[in-house]
GROMACS .gro file of C-alpha atoms in nm:
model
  201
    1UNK     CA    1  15.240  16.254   9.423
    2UNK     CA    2  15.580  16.232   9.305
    3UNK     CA    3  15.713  15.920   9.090
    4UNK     CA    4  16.101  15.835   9.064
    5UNK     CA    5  16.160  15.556   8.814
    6UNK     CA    6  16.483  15.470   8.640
    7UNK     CA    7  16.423  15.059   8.531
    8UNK     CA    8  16.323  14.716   8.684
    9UNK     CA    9  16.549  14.563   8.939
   10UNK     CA   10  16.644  14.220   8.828
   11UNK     CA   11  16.841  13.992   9.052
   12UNK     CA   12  17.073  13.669   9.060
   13UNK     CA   13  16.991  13.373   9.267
   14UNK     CA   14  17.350  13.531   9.511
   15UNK     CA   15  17.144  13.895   9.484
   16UNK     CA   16  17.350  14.046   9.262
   17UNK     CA   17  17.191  14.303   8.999
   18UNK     CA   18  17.167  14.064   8.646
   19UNK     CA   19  16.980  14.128   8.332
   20UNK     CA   20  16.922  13.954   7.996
   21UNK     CA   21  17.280  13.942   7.836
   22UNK     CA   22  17.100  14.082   7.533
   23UNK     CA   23  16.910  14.400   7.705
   24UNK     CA   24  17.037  14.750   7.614
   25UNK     CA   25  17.181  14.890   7.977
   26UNK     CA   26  17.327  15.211   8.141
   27UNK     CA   27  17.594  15.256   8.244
   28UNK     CA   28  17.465  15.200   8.621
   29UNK     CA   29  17.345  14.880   8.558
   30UNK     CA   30  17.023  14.855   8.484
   31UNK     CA   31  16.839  14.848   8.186
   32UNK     CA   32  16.598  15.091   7.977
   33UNK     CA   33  16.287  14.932   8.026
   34UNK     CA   34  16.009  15.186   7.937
   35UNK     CA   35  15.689  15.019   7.991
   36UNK     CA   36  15.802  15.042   8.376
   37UNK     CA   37  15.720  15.401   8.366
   38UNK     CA   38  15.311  15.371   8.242
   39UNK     CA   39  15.309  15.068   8.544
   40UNK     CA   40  15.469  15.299   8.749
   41UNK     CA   41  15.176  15.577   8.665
   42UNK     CA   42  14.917  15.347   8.634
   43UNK     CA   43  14.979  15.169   9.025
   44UNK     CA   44  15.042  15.552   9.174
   45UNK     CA   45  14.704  15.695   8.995
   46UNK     CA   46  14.475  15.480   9.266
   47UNK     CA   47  14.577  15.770   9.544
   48UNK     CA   48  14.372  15.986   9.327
   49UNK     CA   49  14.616  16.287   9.342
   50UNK     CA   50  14.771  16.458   9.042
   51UNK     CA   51  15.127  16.293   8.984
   52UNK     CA   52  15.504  16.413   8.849
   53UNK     CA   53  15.789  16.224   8.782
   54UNK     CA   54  16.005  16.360   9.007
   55UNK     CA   55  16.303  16.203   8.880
   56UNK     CA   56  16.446  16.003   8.543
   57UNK     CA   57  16.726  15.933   8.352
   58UNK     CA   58  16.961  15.753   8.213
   59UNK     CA   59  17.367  15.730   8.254
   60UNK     CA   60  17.505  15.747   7.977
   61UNK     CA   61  17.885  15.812   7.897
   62UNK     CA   62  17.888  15.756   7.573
   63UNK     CA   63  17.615  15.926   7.462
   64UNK     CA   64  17.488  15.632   7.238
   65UNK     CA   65  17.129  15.574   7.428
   66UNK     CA   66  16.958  15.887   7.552
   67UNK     CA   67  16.796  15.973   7.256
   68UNK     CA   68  16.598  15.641   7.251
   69UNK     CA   69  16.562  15.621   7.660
   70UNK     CA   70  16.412  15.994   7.598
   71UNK     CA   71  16.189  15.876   7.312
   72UNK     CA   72  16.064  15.548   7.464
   73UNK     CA   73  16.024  15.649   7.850
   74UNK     CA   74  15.810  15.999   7.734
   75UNK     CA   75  15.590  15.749   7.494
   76UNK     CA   76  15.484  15.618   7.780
   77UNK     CA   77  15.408  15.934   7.944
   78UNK     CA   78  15.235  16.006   7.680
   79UNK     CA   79  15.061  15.706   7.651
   80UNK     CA   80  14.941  15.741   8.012
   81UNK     CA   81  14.830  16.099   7.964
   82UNK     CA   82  14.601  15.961   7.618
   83UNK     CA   83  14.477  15.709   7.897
   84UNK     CA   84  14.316  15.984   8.136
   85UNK     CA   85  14.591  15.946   8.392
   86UNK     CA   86  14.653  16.301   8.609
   87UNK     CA   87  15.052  16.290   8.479
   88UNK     CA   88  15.118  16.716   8.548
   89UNK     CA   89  15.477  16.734   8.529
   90UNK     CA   90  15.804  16.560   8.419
   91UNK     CA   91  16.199  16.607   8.566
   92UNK     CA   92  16.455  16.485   8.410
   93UNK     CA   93  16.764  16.404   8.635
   94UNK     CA   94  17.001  16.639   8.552
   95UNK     CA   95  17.046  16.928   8.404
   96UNK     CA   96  17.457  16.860   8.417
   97UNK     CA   97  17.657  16.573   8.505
   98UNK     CA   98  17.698  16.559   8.863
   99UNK     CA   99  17.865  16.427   9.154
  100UNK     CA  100  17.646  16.107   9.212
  101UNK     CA  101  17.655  15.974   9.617
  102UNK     CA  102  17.768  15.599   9.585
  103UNK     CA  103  18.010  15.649   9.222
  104UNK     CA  104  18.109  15.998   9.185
  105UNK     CA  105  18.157  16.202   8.880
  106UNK     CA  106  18.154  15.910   8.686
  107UNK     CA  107  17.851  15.852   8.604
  108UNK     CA  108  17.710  16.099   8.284
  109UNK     CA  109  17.348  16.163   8.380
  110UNK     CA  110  17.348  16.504   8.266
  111UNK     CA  111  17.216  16.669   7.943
  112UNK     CA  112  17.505  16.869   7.935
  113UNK     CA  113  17.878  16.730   7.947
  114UNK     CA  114  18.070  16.900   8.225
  115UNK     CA  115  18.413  16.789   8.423
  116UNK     CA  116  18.510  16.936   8.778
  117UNK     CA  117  18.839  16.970   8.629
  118UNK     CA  118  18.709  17.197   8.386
  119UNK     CA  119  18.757  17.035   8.065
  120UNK     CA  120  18.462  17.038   7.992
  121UNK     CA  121  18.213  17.308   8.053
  122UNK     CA  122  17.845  17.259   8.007
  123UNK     CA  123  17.843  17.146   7.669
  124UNK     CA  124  17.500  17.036   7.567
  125UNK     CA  125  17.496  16.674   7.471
  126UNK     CA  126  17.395  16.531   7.128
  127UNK     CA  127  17.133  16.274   7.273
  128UNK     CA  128  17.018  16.567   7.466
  129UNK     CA  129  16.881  16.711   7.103
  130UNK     CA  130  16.600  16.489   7.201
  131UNK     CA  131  16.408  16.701   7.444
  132UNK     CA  132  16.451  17.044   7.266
  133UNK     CA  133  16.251  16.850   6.976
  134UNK     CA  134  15.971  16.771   7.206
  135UNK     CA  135  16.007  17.109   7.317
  136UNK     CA  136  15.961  17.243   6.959
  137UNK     CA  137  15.698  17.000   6.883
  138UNK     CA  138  15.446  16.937   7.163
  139UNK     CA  139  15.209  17.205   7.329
  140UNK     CA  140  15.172  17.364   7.656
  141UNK     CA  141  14.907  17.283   7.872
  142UNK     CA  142  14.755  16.956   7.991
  143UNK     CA  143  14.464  16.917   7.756
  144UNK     CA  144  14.628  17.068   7.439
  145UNK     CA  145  14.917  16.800   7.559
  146UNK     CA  146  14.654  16.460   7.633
  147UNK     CA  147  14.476  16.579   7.306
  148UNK     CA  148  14.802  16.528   7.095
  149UNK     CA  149  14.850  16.166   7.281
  150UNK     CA  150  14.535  16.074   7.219
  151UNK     CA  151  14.511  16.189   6.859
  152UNK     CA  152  14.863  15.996   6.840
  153UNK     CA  153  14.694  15.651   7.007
  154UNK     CA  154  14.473  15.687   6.731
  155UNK     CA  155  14.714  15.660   6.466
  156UNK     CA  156  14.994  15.482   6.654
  157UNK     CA  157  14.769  15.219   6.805
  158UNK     CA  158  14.695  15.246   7.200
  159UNK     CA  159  15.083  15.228   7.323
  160UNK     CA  160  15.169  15.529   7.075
  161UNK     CA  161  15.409  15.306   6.867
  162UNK     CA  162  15.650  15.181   7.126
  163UNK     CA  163  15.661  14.826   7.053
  164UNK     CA  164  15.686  14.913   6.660
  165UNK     CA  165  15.974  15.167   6.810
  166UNK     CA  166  16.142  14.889   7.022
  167UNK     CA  167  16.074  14.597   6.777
  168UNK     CA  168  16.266  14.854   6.513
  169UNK     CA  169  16.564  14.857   6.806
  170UNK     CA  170  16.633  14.532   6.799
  171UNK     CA  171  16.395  14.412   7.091
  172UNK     CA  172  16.198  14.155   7.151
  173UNK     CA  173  15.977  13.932   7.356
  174UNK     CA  174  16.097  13.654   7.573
  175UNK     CA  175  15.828  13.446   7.829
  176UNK     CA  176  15.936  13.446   8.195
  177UNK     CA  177  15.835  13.420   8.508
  178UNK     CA  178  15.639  13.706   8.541
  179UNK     CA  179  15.471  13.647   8.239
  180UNK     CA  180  15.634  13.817   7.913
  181UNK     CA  181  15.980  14.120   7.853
  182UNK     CA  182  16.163  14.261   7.609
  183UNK     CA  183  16.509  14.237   7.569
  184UNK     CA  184  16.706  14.331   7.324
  185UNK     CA  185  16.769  14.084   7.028
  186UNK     CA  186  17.171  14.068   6.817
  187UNK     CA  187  17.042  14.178   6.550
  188UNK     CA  188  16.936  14.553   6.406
  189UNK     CA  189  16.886  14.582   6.101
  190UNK     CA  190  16.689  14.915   6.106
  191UNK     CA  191  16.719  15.226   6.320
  192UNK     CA  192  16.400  15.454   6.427
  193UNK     CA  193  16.318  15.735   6.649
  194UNK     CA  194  16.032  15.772   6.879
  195UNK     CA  195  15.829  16.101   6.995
  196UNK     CA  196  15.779  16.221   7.360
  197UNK     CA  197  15.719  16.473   7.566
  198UNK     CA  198  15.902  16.660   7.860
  199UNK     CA  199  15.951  16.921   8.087
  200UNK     CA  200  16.299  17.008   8.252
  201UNK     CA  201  16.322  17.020   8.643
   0.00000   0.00000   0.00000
């Protein structure tokens, strides 16, 4: 079963895409909204077939918000795997920035920086970094890999530190109408980095 999720769709009364003023957003307009991804999981798991993400990431230009949509969107992942869901595999979309259907070239998904004018050749991207530490640091295998998450719930609490993470960011809870979200708060005073886990498609 394959899972591609990006964010939340939120929209205007005149069905526009809209979002907190305060939420952290790509640059394709929606924002990084991590606890989508363990709904996502959670919802897919009652076909009772193993599951991938197929497909995530983030555009990006300016290379100020992969790290932490790496970090919190493979938390969850993680969090999921800790929680017995069948989560085998993970794809990251892309490898390089690519020619996207509806904008172009101009929208930075990749994990390396490259121009079809050539000026810039498949230069691996700082907020990129982010993966080859989870490659470094987590396991092969799917138990070695759902013993580490659960080992981590244990210290880290049962959502593996992502609203300590998020509430470091900046974020916080509002109510709405479907009950409570984060968005991202004006002030941050203090900066943190997240763990996660992934595998390159």
């Amino acid at each position: 079963w394959g899972i591609n999720y990006y964010s939340r769709t939120v929209l205007s009364w005149w069905l526009q895409p809209a979002c907190m003023p305060t939420e952290v957003m790509t640059d394709m307009y929606y924002p990084i909204y991590p606890e989508g991804m363990y709904r996502a999981i959670k919802r897919s798991a009652r076909y009772g077939i193993p599951m991938y993400i197929t497909e995530t990431g983030i555009a990006d230009s300016r290379d100020d918000r992969r790290t932490l949509f790496i970090d919190a969107y493979f938390k969850e992942v993680l969090r999921a795997l800790a929680d017995g869901y069948d989560v085998r595999g993970f794809y990251y979309w892309t490898l390089t920035d690519n020619f996207e259907w509806a904008t172009g070239f101009t929208m930075k998904f990749g994990l390396y920086a490259w121009e079809p004018d050539g000026s810039v050749d498949r230069k691996l991207k700082e907020g990129a970094r982010a993966l080859v530490r989870l490659y470094r640091t987590l396991p092969d295998g799917l138990a070695a890999l759902r013993a580490v998450a659960r080992k981590a719930q244990g210290t880290l609490g049962p959502d593996l530190g992502v609203e300590e993470e998020l509430s470091r960011e900046g974020y916080i809870y509002v109510s709405g109408q479907d009950g409570k979200q984060r968005i991202r708060g004006e002030k941050v005073e203090e900066k943190g980095v997240a763990i996660g886990v992934a595998a390159l498609g």
